[in-house]
Coordinates of C-alpha atoms in Angstrom, one line a residue:
M1 CA -18.8 18.7 -42.0
A2 CA -21.0 15.5 -43.2
I3 CA -20.8 12.7 -41.0
Q4 CA -18.7 9.9 -42.5
I5 CA -17.2 6.4 -41.1
L6 CA -13.8 6.7 -40.4
S7 CA -10.7 4.3 -42.0
P8 CA -9.8 1.3 -40.1
Q9 CA -6.5 2.6 -40.0
L10 CA -7.3 6.0 -38.1
I11 CA -9.7 4.3 -35.9
D12 CA -6.6 2.2 -34.6
Q13 CA -4.3 5.4 -34.6
I14 CA -7.6 7.0 -32.4
A15 CA -7.2 3.9 -30.3
A16 CA -3.6 4.1 -29.9
G17 CA -4.3 7.8 -28.2
E18 CA -5.8 5.8 -25.5
V19 CA -3.6 2.6 -25.4
V20 CA -0.6 3.9 -26.3
E21 CA 0.6 7.3 -24.1
R22 CA 4.0 6.8 -24.0
P23 CA 7.1 3.8 -24.4
A24 CA 6.1 2.6 -21.3
S25 CA 2.5 2.0 -22.1
V26 CA 3.9 -0.3 -25.3
V27 CA 6.3 -2.0 -22.8
K28 CA 3.0 -2.7 -19.9
E29 CA 0.6 -3.9 -22.8
L30 CA 3.4 -6.7 -24.4
V31 CA 4.6 -7.9 -21.0
E32 CA 1.2 -8.2 -20.1
N33 CA 0.6 -10.6 -23.0
S34 CA 3.7 -12.5 -22.6
L35 CA 2.0 -13.1 -18.8
D36 CA -1.2 -14.0 -20.5
A37 CA 0.8 -16.3 -22.5
G38 CA 2.1 -18.6 -19.4
A39 CA 5.7 -17.0 -19.7
T40 CA 8.0 -17.7 -16.8
A41 CA 11.0 -16.0 -18.9
I42 CA 10.7 -12.6 -20.4
E43 CA 13.3 -10.4 -21.6
I44 CA 13.0 -6.9 -22.5
E45 CA 15.1 -4.8 -24.7
T46 CA 14.8 -1.0 -25.4
Q47 CA 16.7 1.5 -27.2
A48 CA 16.5 5.6 -27.2
G49 CA 13.9 5.4 -24.3
G50 CA 12.0 2.8 -26.3
T51 CA 11.2 5.5 -29.0
R52 CA 13.5 3.5 -31.3
L53 CA 13.5 0.0 -30.2
I54 CA 11.3 -2.0 -28.1
R55 CA 11.6 -5.6 -28.2
I56 CA 9.7 -8.3 -25.8
T57 CA 11.0 -12.0 -25.9
D58 CA 9.3 -14.6 -23.7
N59 CA 8.8 -18.3 -23.4
G60 CA 5.0 -18.5 -23.2
A61 CA 2.7 -20.4 -25.3
G62 CA 2.9 -19.1 -28.5
I63 CA 0.3 -18.3 -31.3
E64 CA -0.9 -20.7 -33.8
P65 CA 0.4 -20.5 -37.2
A66 CA -2.7 -19.5 -38.5
E67 CA -3.5 -16.5 -35.8
V68 CA -0.1 -15.0 -36.2
P69 CA -2.0 -12.4 -38.4
L70 CA -4.9 -12.2 -36.5
A71 CA -3.3 -11.1 -33.5
L72 CA -2.8 -7.5 -35.0
A73 CA -6.5 -7.4 -36.0
R74 CA -8.8 -5.2 -34.4
H75 CA -10.5 -6.7 -31.2
A76 CA -9.3 -10.1 -31.9
T77 CA -8.5 -11.8 -28.7
S78 CA -8.1 -15.5 -26.8
K79 CA -9.3 -14.4 -24.0
I80 CA -12.9 -13.7 -23.7
N81 CA -15.7 -15.7 -25.6
S82 CA -18.6 -14.3 -24.3
L83 CA -20.2 -11.7 -21.6
D84 CA -19.7 -14.1 -18.6
D85 CA -16.2 -14.2 -19.5
L86 CA -16.0 -10.2 -19.5
E87 CA -17.6 -10.2 -16.2
S88 CA -14.9 -12.3 -14.2
I89 CA -11.4 -11.3 -16.0
A90 CA -8.7 -13.4 -14.7
S91 CA -5.9 -12.1 -17.5
F92 CA -4.2 -9.2 -17.9
G93 CA -5.6 -8.1 -21.4
F94 CA -8.9 -8.9 -22.9
R95 CA -10.1 -6.0 -25.2
G96 CA -7.8 -7.1 -28.3
E97 CA -6.8 -3.7 -29.1
A98 CA -3.4 -3.1 -27.9
L99 CA -1.5 -5.0 -31.1
P100 CA -3.5 -3.3 -33.5
S101 CA -3.1 0.1 -31.8
I102 CA 0.5 0.0 -31.4
A103 CA 1.2 -1.4 -34.8
S104 CA -1.1 1.6 -36.1
V105 CA 1.8 3.8 -35.0
S106 CA 4.9 1.7 -35.2
R107 CA 7.0 -0.6 -37.2
L108 CA 5.9 -3.9 -35.7
T109 CA 7.0 -7.6 -36.3
I110 CA 5.6 -10.2 -34.3
T111 CA 7.3 -13.5 -34.5
S112 CA 5.8 -16.8 -32.8
R113 CA 6.3 -20.6 -32.2
R114 CA 4.7 -23.1 -30.3
S115 CA 6.3 -25.8 -28.7
D116 CA 4.7 -28.4 -30.7
E117 CA 5.3 -26.8 -34.2
E118 CA 8.8 -27.6 -36.3
R119 CA 9.1 -23.7 -37.0
G120 CA 7.7 -20.2 -36.4
W121 CA 6.0 -18.0 -38.2
L122 CA 6.5 -13.8 -38.9
V123 CA 4.4 -11.0 -39.8
S124 CA 5.2 -7.4 -40.2
S125 CA 2.9 -4.1 -40.1
D126 CA 4.5 -0.6 -41.1
G127 CA 2.0 2.0 -39.5
G128 CA -0.9 -0.5 -39.8
D129 CA -0.2 -2.1 -43.3
L130 CA -0.1 -5.5 -42.6
G131 CA 2.4 -7.6 -44.7
E132 CA 2.1 -11.4 -45.5
P133 CA 2.9 -14.2 -42.8
R134 CA 6.2 -16.1 -43.7
P135 CA 8.1 -19.0 -41.6
A136 CA 10.9 -17.7 -39.6
A137 CA 13.4 -19.5 -37.0
H138 CA 12.4 -18.7 -33.4
P139 CA 12.5 -20.8 -30.2
A140 CA 9.2 -21.7 -28.7
G141 CA 7.6 -18.5 -27.5
T142 CA 7.1 -15.3 -29.1
T143 CA 9.0 -11.9 -29.9
L144 CA 7.3 -8.7 -30.7
E145 CA 9.4 -6.0 -31.7
V146 CA 8.3 -1.9 -32.3
R147 CA 10.5 0.3 -33.7
D148 CA 10.3 3.8 -34.8
L149 CA 7.3 4.8 -32.4
F150 CA 5.0 7.2 -33.4
F151 CA 7.0 8.1 -36.5
N152 CA 3.7 8.5 -38.6
T153 CA 2.3 10.6 -35.9
P154 CA 4.8 13.6 -35.1
A155 CA 2.5 15.7 -33.0
R156 CA 2.4 12.4 -30.8
R157 CA 6.1 12.2 -30.7
K158 CA 6.8 15.7 -29.7
F159 CA 5.3 15.4 -26.6
L160 CA 7.5 12.5 -25.4
R161 CA 10.1 13.6 -22.9
T162 CA 13.8 13.0 -22.7
E163 CA 15.2 9.8 -23.1
K164 CA 16.0 9.3 -19.5
T165 CA 12.5 10.3 -18.3
E166 CA 10.9 8.0 -20.9
L167 CA 13.3 5.2 -19.5
G168 CA 12.1 6.1 -15.8
H169 CA 8.8 5.4 -17.0
I170 CA 9.4 1.9 -18.3
D171 CA 11.6 0.9 -15.1
A172 CA 8.5 2.0 -13.0
V173 CA 6.3 -0.2 -15.3
V174 CA 9.0 -3.3 -15.2
K175 CA 9.2 -2.8 -11.3
S176 CA 5.5 -3.1 -10.8
L177 CA 5.0 -6.0 -12.9
A178 CA 7.8 -7.7 -11.6
L179 CA 6.3 -7.0 -8.2
A180 CA 3.1 -8.4 -9.2
C181 CA 4.9 -11.7 -11.0
A182 CA 7.3 -13.1 -8.6
G183 CA 7.4 -16.4 -10.6
V184 CA 8.9 -14.8 -13.3
D185 CA 12.5 -14.2 -14.9
F186 CA 12.7 -10.5 -15.9
R187 CA 15.8 -9.3 -18.0
V188 CA 15.9 -5.8 -18.9
R189 CA 18.5 -4.4 -21.5
H190 CA 18.6 -0.8 -22.6
N191 CA 20.8 0.7 -25.3
Q192 CA 22.4 -2.9 -25.2
R193 CA 23.5 -2.7 -21.4
A194 CA 21.8 -5.1 -18.7
S195 CA 20.0 -2.7 -16.4
L196 CA 17.8 -5.1 -14.6
T197 CA 17.9 -9.1 -14.0
L198 CA 15.7 -10.9 -11.6
S199 CA 15.5 -14.8 -11.3
R200 CA 12.0 -15.8 -10.3
A201 CA 11.1 -16.4 -6.6
R202 CA 10.0 -19.6 -5.3
N203 CA 9.3 -18.9 -1.5
R204 CA 8.7 -16.1 0.6
A205 CA 12.3 -15.3 1.2
E206 CA 13.2 -15.2 -2.5
R207 CA 10.2 -12.8 -2.8
E208 CA 11.8 -10.7 -0.3
A209 CA 15.1 -10.6 -2.2
R210 CA 13.4 -9.4 -5.1
I211 CA 11.3 -7.0 -3.3
A212 CA 14.9 -5.7 -1.7
S213 CA 16.2 -5.0 -4.9
L214 CA 13.7 -3.1 -6.4
C215 CA 12.6 -1.1 -3.5
G216 CA 15.5 -1.0 -1.6
E217 CA 16.9 -3.0 1.5
A218 CA 15.8 0.2 3.7
F219 CA 12.3 -0.6 2.5
M220 CA 12.5 -4.6 3.6
A221 CA 14.3 -3.7 6.8
Q222 CA 11.4 -1.8 8.1
A223 CA 8.7 -4.3 6.3
R224 CA 6.1 -6.0 8.3
Y225 CA 4.6 -9.1 6.5
F226 CA 1.0 -10.1 7.0
E227 CA -1.8 -12.4 5.8
R228 CA -5.3 -11.7 6.5
E229 CA -8.6 -13.5 4.7
I230 CA -12.2 -12.4 5.4
E231 CA -15.4 -13.2 3.3
G232 CA -13.8 -14.4 0.2
M233 CA -11.4 -11.4 0.1
A234 CA -7.4 -12.3 1.1
L235 CA -4.8 -9.5 1.9
S236 CA -1.3 -10.2 2.0
G237 CA 1.9 -8.3 1.6
W238 CA 4.6 -5.6 3.1
L239 CA 3.8 -2.5 5.2
A240 CA 6.7 -0.6 5.7
G241 CA 6.8 0.9 9.5
P242 CA 6.1 4.8 9.8
G243 CA 9.7 5.3 10.4
F244 CA 10.1 4.7 6.7
S245 CA 7.9 7.3 5.5
R246 CA 8.0 9.1 2.0
S247 CA 7.6 12.9 0.8
Q248 CA 6.0 11.2 -2.0
A249 CA 3.7 8.3 -2.7
D250 CA 6.4 6.4 -4.9
M251 CA 6.3 3.4 -3.0
Q252 CA 2.8 2.1 -2.9
Y253 CA 2.0 -0.7 -4.8
T254 CA -1.5 -2.3 -5.1
F255 CA -2.1 -5.2 -6.6
V256 CA -5.8 -6.8 -7.4
N257 CA -5.6 -10.4 -8.4
G258 CA -2.3 -10.2 -9.6
R259 CA -3.0 -6.8 -11.9
V260 CA -1.4 -3.6 -11.1
V261 CA -3.9 -0.9 -10.1
R262 CA -3.3 2.3 -9.2
D263 CA -7.1 2.7 -6.9
K264 CA -8.0 5.6 -5.2
L265 CA -10.1 3.4 -2.8
L266 CA -7.3 1.2 -2.0
R267 CA -4.9 4.2 -1.4
H268 CA -7.2 6.1 0.8
A269 CA -8.0 2.7 2.8
V270 CA -4.2 2.4 3.5
R271 CA -3.4 5.8 4.4
L272 CA -6.5 5.7 7.0
G273 CA -4.8 2.4 8.4
Y274 CA -1.8 4.9 8.6
E275 CA -3.2 7.7 9.9
D276 CA -2.7 7.4 13.7
V277 CA 0.7 6.8 13.3
L278 CA 2.1 8.7 10.3
Y279 CA 3.6 12.2 10.4
Q280 CA 1.8 15.1 8.9
G281 CA 2.1 15.3 5.2
R282 CA 4.4 11.8 4.9
Q283 CA 3.4 9.3 2.3
P284 CA 3.5 5.1 3.4
A285 CA 5.3 2.8 1.6
Y286 CA 3.8 -0.3 1.3
V287 CA 3.6 -3.6 -1.7
L288 CA 0.0 -5.1 -1.3
F289 CA -1.8 -8.2 -3.0
L290 CA -5.7 -8.0 -3.0
S291 CA -7.6 -11.4 -4.0
L292 CA -10.9 -12.1 -4.9
D293 CA -13.8 -13.5 -6.8
P294 CA -12.8 -11.8 -10.5
Q295 CA -16.8 -11.4 -10.4
R296 CA -16.4 -9.0 -7.5
V297 CA -14.2 -6.6 -9.8
D298 CA -14.8 -4.5 -13.0
A299 CA -11.5 -4.6 -14.6
N300 CA -12.5 -2.8 -17.9
A301 CA -13.0 0.5 -15.8
H302 CA -10.0 2.4 -17.6
P303 CA -8.3 2.4 -20.9
A304 CA -5.0 1.1 -19.7
K305 CA -6.8 -0.9 -17.1
L306 CA -5.1 1.4 -14.1
E307 CA -8.1 1.6 -12.2
I308 CA -10.9 -0.8 -11.2
R309 CA -14.4 -0.8 -9.6
F310 CA -15.6 -3.0 -6.8
R311 CA -18.8 -4.5 -6.5
D312 CA -18.5 -4.1 -2.9
S313 CA -16.7 -1.0 -2.2
R314 CA -17.6 -0.2 1.3
L315 CA -16.6 -3.8 2.1
V316 CA -13.1 -3.7 0.6
H317 CA -12.5 -0.5 1.7
D318 CA -13.5 -1.3 5.2
F319 CA -11.3 -4.7 5.0
V320 CA -8.0 -3.0 4.0
F321 CA -8.6 -0.2 6.3
R322 CA -8.8 -2.7 9.4
T323 CA -6.3 -5.0 8.1
V324 CA -3.6 -2.2 8.0
E325 CA -4.9 -0.5 11.2
A326 CA -4.6 -3.8 13.1
V327 CA -0.9 -4.8 11.6
L328 CA 0.4 -1.8 12.6
A329 CA -1.2 -1.8 16.2
N330 CA 0.0 -4.9 16.7
E331 CA 3.4 -4.7 15.7
P332 CA 5.7 -4.7 19.1
A333 CA 7.8 -1.8 19.9
A334 CA 11.1 -3.7 18.8
E335 CA 10.4 -6.4 16.6
T336 CA 10.6 -4.5 13.2
A337 CA 13.7 -2.6 14.2
G338 CA 15.4 -5.3 15.7
R339 CA 14.8 -8.1 12.8
H340 CA 17.8 -8.1 11.2
A341 CA 20.2 -7.0 14.0
P342 CA 22.7 -9.8 14.8
P343 CA 22.2 -11.8 18.0
T344 CA 24.1 -11.0 20.7
D345 CA 24.6 -12.4 24.2
A346 CA 22.3 -11.0 27.0
A347 CA 23.9 -12.7 30.1
R348 CA 25.4 -9.5 31.1
L349 CA 21.6 -8.2 31.4
H350 CA 20.2 -11.4 32.9
G351 CA 21.5 -10.6 36.5
R352 CA 19.7 -7.3 36.7
T353 CA 16.6 -7.4 38.5
A354 CA 13.4 -5.8 37.0
A355 CA 12.4 -2.6 38.7
A356 CA 9.1 -2.2 40.2
Q357 CA 6.2 -0.6 37.9
A358 CA 4.9 2.6 39.0
P359 CA 2.8 3.3 36.0
L360 CA 2.5 7.2 35.5
G361 CA -1.0 7.6 36.6
F362 CA -2.1 4.6 34.9
G363 CA -3.1 0.9 36.0
A364 CA -1.8 -2.1 34.6
Q365 CA -2.6 -2.9 31.0
P366 CA -2.9 -6.5 29.6
R367 CA 0.4 -8.4 28.6
R368 CA 1.1 -8.9 24.8
D369 CA 2.9 -11.6 23.0
Y370 CA 6.4 -10.8 21.4
L371 CA 6.0 -13.0 18.6
P372 CA 7.3 -12.1 15.2
L373 CA 4.4 -10.6 13.5
Y374 CA 3.4 -13.2 10.8
D375 CA 3.6 -16.0 13.6
R376 CA 1.1 -14.0 15.3
L377 CA -1.6 -13.7 12.9
H378 CA -1.2 -17.5 12.2
A379 CA 0.0 -19.1 15.4
P380 CA -2.4 -21.2 17.8
P381 CA -3.3 -19.4 21.0
A382 CA -1.2 -19.9 23.7
A383 CA -2.4 -22.4 26.4
G384 CA -2.8 -21.3 30.1
R385 CA -1.6 -17.9 29.8
E386 CA -0.3 -15.1 27.3
P387 CA 3.6 -14.9 27.5
A388 CA 4.8 -12.0 29.5
V389 CA 7.5 -9.5 28.5
E390 CA 9.9 -10.8 30.6
D391 CA 9.3 -14.4 28.9
R392 CA 11.2 -13.8 25.9
D393 CA 14.3 -16.5 25.4
D394 CA 16.9 -13.9 26.7
G395 CA 15.0 -12.5 29.4
V396 CA 15.5 -9.2 28.4
P397 CA 12.3 -7.0 27.8
P398 CA 12.4 -5.4 23.8
L399 CA 13.1 -1.9 25.5
G400 CA 15.3 -3.2 27.8
Y401 CA 15.9 -1.4 31.1
A402 CA 16.4 2.1 32.0
L403 CA 19.9 3.6 32.8
A404 CA 19.5 7.2 32.9
Q405 CA 17.7 10.4 32.1
L406 CA 19.1 12.6 29.6
S407 CA 18.4 16.3 29.8
G408 CA 15.0 16.0 31.2
V409 CA 13.8 14.7 27.8
Y410 CA 15.2 11.3 27.1
V411 CA 15.2 7.9 28.7
L412 CA 18.4 6.0 28.0
A413 CA 17.8 2.3 28.4
E414 CA 19.9 -1.2 27.8
N415 CA 18.7 -4.0 25.7
A416 CA 20.2 -7.0 24.5
E417 CA 21.2 -5.3 21.3
G418 CA 22.8 -2.3 22.8
L419 CA 21.2 1.4 23.4
I420 CA 17.6 2.3 23.4
I421 CA 16.8 6.1 23.5
V422 CA 13.1 7.1 24.5
D423 CA 11.8 10.4 23.7
M424 CA 9.4 10.6 26.9
H425 CA 7.2 13.0 26.1
A426 CA 6.0 11.3 22.6
A427 CA 6.0 7.5 24.3
H428 CA 3.7 8.8 27.3
E429 CA 1.7 10.7 24.6
R430 CA 0.9 7.5 22.8
I431 CA 0.2 5.5 25.5
T432 CA -2.5 8.0 27.3
Y433 CA -3.9 8.4 23.8
E434 CA -4.3 4.5 23.4
R435 CA -5.7 4.3 26.6
M436 CA -8.3 6.7 26.3
K437 CA -9.4 5.2 23.1
K438 CA -10.0 2.1 24.3
E439 CA -11.8 3.4 27.5
L440 CA -13.9 5.5 25.0
S441 CA -14.7 2.6 23.1
E442 CA -15.8 0.6 26.3
A443 CA -18.0 3.5 27.6
G444 CA -19.2 4.7 24.4
L445 CA -19.8 8.3 23.4
K446 CA -21.6 10.0 26.1
P447 CA -24.3 12.7 24.7
L448 CA -23.6 16.2 26.4
P449 CA -27.2 18.1 26.5
L450 CA -26.8 21.5 25.1
L451 CA -28.5 24.6 27.5
V452 CA -28.9 26.5 24.2
P453 CA -29.7 24.1 21.4
I454 CA -28.2 25.0 17.9
T455 CA -30.5 25.6 15.1
A456 CA -29.0 24.6 11.8
N457 CA -30.4 25.4 8.4
I458 CA -29.6 22.9 5.9
A459 CA -30.7 21.0 2.5
A460 CA -33.9 18.9 2.6
S461 CA -32.0 16.2 1.5
E462 CA -29.6 16.6 4.8
A463 CA -32.8 16.7 7.0
D464 CA -34.2 13.9 5.4
A465 CA -31.1 12.0 6.0
A466 CA -31.0 13.2 9.6
E467 CA -34.7 12.0 10.2
E468 CA -33.8 8.8 8.6
N469 CA -30.7 7.9 10.7
A470 CA -31.9 9.4 14.2
D471 CA -31.0 6.1 15.7
K472 CA -27.4 5.8 14.2
L473 CA -26.8 9.7 15.2
A474 CA -27.9 9.0 18.6
R475 CA -25.7 6.1 19.0
L476 CA -22.6 8.6 18.1
G477 CA -23.8 11.1 20.5
F478 CA -25.9 13.5 18.5
E479 CA -29.6 14.4 19.1
L480 CA -31.4 16.2 16.3
V481 CA -34.8 17.3 16.1
R482 CA -36.4 18.3 12.7
R483 CA -37.9 21.5 12.8
G484 CA -39.1 22.0 9.0
R485 CA -38.3 21.3 5.8
D486 CA -34.6 22.2 5.9
E487 CA -34.0 23.0 9.6
L488 CA -32.9 21.2 12.5
K489 CA -32.3 21.6 16.0
I490 CA -29.2 20.1 17.7
T491 CA -30.2 19.7 21.2
A492 CA -27.1 17.4 22.3
I493 CA -23.7 16.5 21.1
P494 CA -20.9 14.0 21.7
S495 CA -19.6 15.3 25.2
L496 CA -15.7 14.9 23.8
L497 CA -16.7 17.5 21.1
E498 CA -17.7 20.4 23.3
G499 CA -16.3 23.3 21.9
S500 CA -15.9 22.3 18.4
D501 CA -17.8 23.9 15.1
I502 CA -21.0 21.7 15.9
E503 CA -23.0 23.0 13.0
A504 CA -20.3 22.5 10.5
L505 CA -19.3 19.0 11.9
V506 CA -23.1 17.8 11.9
R507 CA -23.3 19.0 8.1
D508 CA -20.0 17.0 7.3
I509 CA -21.7 13.8 9.0
L510 CA -24.7 14.2 7.1
S511 CA -23.2 14.7 3.8
D512 CA -21.3 11.4 4.3
I513 CA -24.2 9.4 5.3
A514 CA -24.8 8.5 2.1
D515 CA -21.4 7.6 1.5
G516 CA -21.6 5.2 4.7
K517 CA -18.8 7.7 6.3
G518 CA -20.8 9.6 9.0
A519 CA -19.1 7.4 11.7
A520 CA -16.1 7.6 10.5
R521 CA -16.1 11.5 10.3
V522 CA -17.0 11.4 14.1
E523 CA -14.5 9.2 15.0
V524 CA -11.9 11.2 13.0
S525 CA -12.9 14.6 15.2
V526 CA -13.1 12.4 18.4
N527 CA -9.9 10.9 18.0
E528 CA -8.2 14.6 17.0
T529 CA -9.7 15.6 20.7
L530 CA -8.1 12.9 22.3
A531 CA -4.8 13.2 20.6
T532 CA -4.8 17.1 22.1
M533 CA -5.7 15.6 25.4
A534 CA -3.2 13.2 25.2
C535 CA -0.4 15.6 24.6
H536 CA -1.4 17.8 27.0
A537 CA -1.5 15.4 29.9
A538 CA 1.8 13.7 28.9
V539 CA 4.6 14.0 31.4
R540 CA 6.5 17.0 30.1
A541 CA 10.1 18.1 29.6
N542 CA 12.3 18.6 32.4
R543 CA 10.3 16.3 34.7
K544 CA 12.6 13.8 36.5
L545 CA 11.8 10.3 36.7
D546 CA 13.7 7.7 39.1
V547 CA 14.7 4.2 37.4
T548 CA 11.1 2.6 38.8
Q549 CA 9.3 5.4 36.8
M550 CA 11.3 5.3 33.6
N551 CA 11.3 1.2 33.7
A552 CA 7.2 1.3 34.0
L553 CA 7.5 3.9 31.0
L554 CA 9.3 1.4 28.9
R555 CA 7.1 -1.5 30.0
Q556 CA 4.1 0.5 29.4
M557 CA 5.4 1.2 25.7
E558 CA 6.0 -2.2 24.9
R559 CA 2.3 -3.2 25.7
T560 CA 0.7 0.1 23.7
E561 CA -0.5 -0.5 20.3
R562 CA 1.3 1.7 17.9
G563 CA 4.0 2.2 20.3
D564 CA 6.6 3.4 18.1
Q565 CA 5.2 6.9 17.1
C566 CA 3.5 9.4 19.0
N567 CA 0.0 10.6 18.0
H568 CA 1.7 12.8 15.6
G569 CA 3.7 10.2 13.7
R570 CA 7.2 11.4 15.4
P571 CA 9.0 8.4 16.5
T572 CA 8.9 7.5 20.0
W573 CA 12.5 5.5 20.3
T574 CA 15.6 4.9 18.4
R575 CA 18.3 2.1 19.2
I576 CA 22.1 2.1 18.8
T577 CA 23.4 -1.2 18.2
L578 CA 26.4 -2.4 20.0
P579 CA 28.2 -3.1 16.6
E580 CA 27.4 0.5 15.8
L581 CA 29.0 1.7 18.9
D582 CA 31.9 -0.2 18.2
R583 CA 32.3 1.0 14.8
L584 CA 31.8 4.7 16.2
F585 CA 34.9 3.8 18.7
L586 CA 36.9 2.1 16.0
R587 CA 36.8 -1.1 18.0
G588 CA 38.3 -4.2 16.1
Q589 CA 39.9 -2.2 13.5

């Protein structure tokens, strides 16, 4: 077949294959155009899952009369003018191919009026055939109407799913955009019925109300708000506690400079931050916003702009991981669960004397404050000393005071809100694990010389990496000697990893060093070993504890990072409030 230049219409339809995957893709592109136009109110109307009709109306800046037809021209855009603009993209769209691509596979009408114009202008396209612009009555802003999507490409249309499925994809897109742009009103209608109405959020409380309506009250009840900033990067958002983990990754929202993204690097960093507290196979839930200089982000890496590239990917990954890890670690044991509980009179507990603390084989740990998480991250350091657990306003520690032991497994305690039930093995396991990690970080990884060195045959590139990073590996507890082009002799290993498959671990570390993850590989292996040791060292079921020992366990839980979950992600405690107990016994009814 001879080489030929394709027609503009065919080029647009090919481009539509990348940009217009399904009706939800159209909604995303058109709403992002409205947001780029500065809209503060957006109405979305669909019919038949978006295949029959998609109509987006906004109150944005509108389009100049002479530029209305130009908006449907391929690669026509008002958002970039030079290569410098492309390298520092701050808008949602920039390529100028969405509208002509959508127009090529639908019957599209665009009507727009600027606020300083007396009338609006309308232009239509039927499968890419552009009509003449004509005047039209329209309020300030723009309306884009897409009818009969894929009417001229039946092969594309037959791959669409049921109306319910396509509507679900549209809802997911709108939810993501509504989370990203809290300052915008959204009104959504499907088949002439209102399905979503969101008023703009002007402060954090209203943002949280919006998140609760989109992600559920249960998410917000477990959510932990935070803000962190370092080296020109700012990360903020809401992390759900491990107790709100999901079976699927369906409540993980990441936004970079306000843009909705599904970035593997960010998701991996967050997942790593949850690693010590999340139950095996479960997925975390979160809404995160990352802001940084647009020049440090390549937003032009994916046809739908859902994936991005960071110029300092390792720095971004480490910043997100360390922030998530710190937020989850610093959360006090009872602050999240009791955050929305109504205050109760704790005077009945004030007379009780705190029992002496016998620490189950561990010495006293540093006291921690119990300010709400957001305040802790921003509050100035307290003068004199840190507040003790007993310095709370109501005089009662977060986990209260021990009452009894149940079945040799659970500790029952009373706090200001009601009844606390603690799994003593899971709690002691976390306490032991965190103590071991702290001691290890202070003492370092001690090398264990091998009586019989291990010889490993590896790739020459891996042997080069071992030789070039000998000092780094030595700090991790490894002593490796190169014996030939592709042969290493392992003479010492980290003492905590005795009994592991050392040869396989060394191979993994050397392959990771090129990606800057060699130390992380060792850390994961060491932490797995510590977790096993902590599990075996923790107090076992059916061991009888007296009140002094039970109170000691409670106090140490309160002062232990990630004390809400054991090393395997299981919860260490739960709470039944007094109102909940009253409902159980029908009191006041």
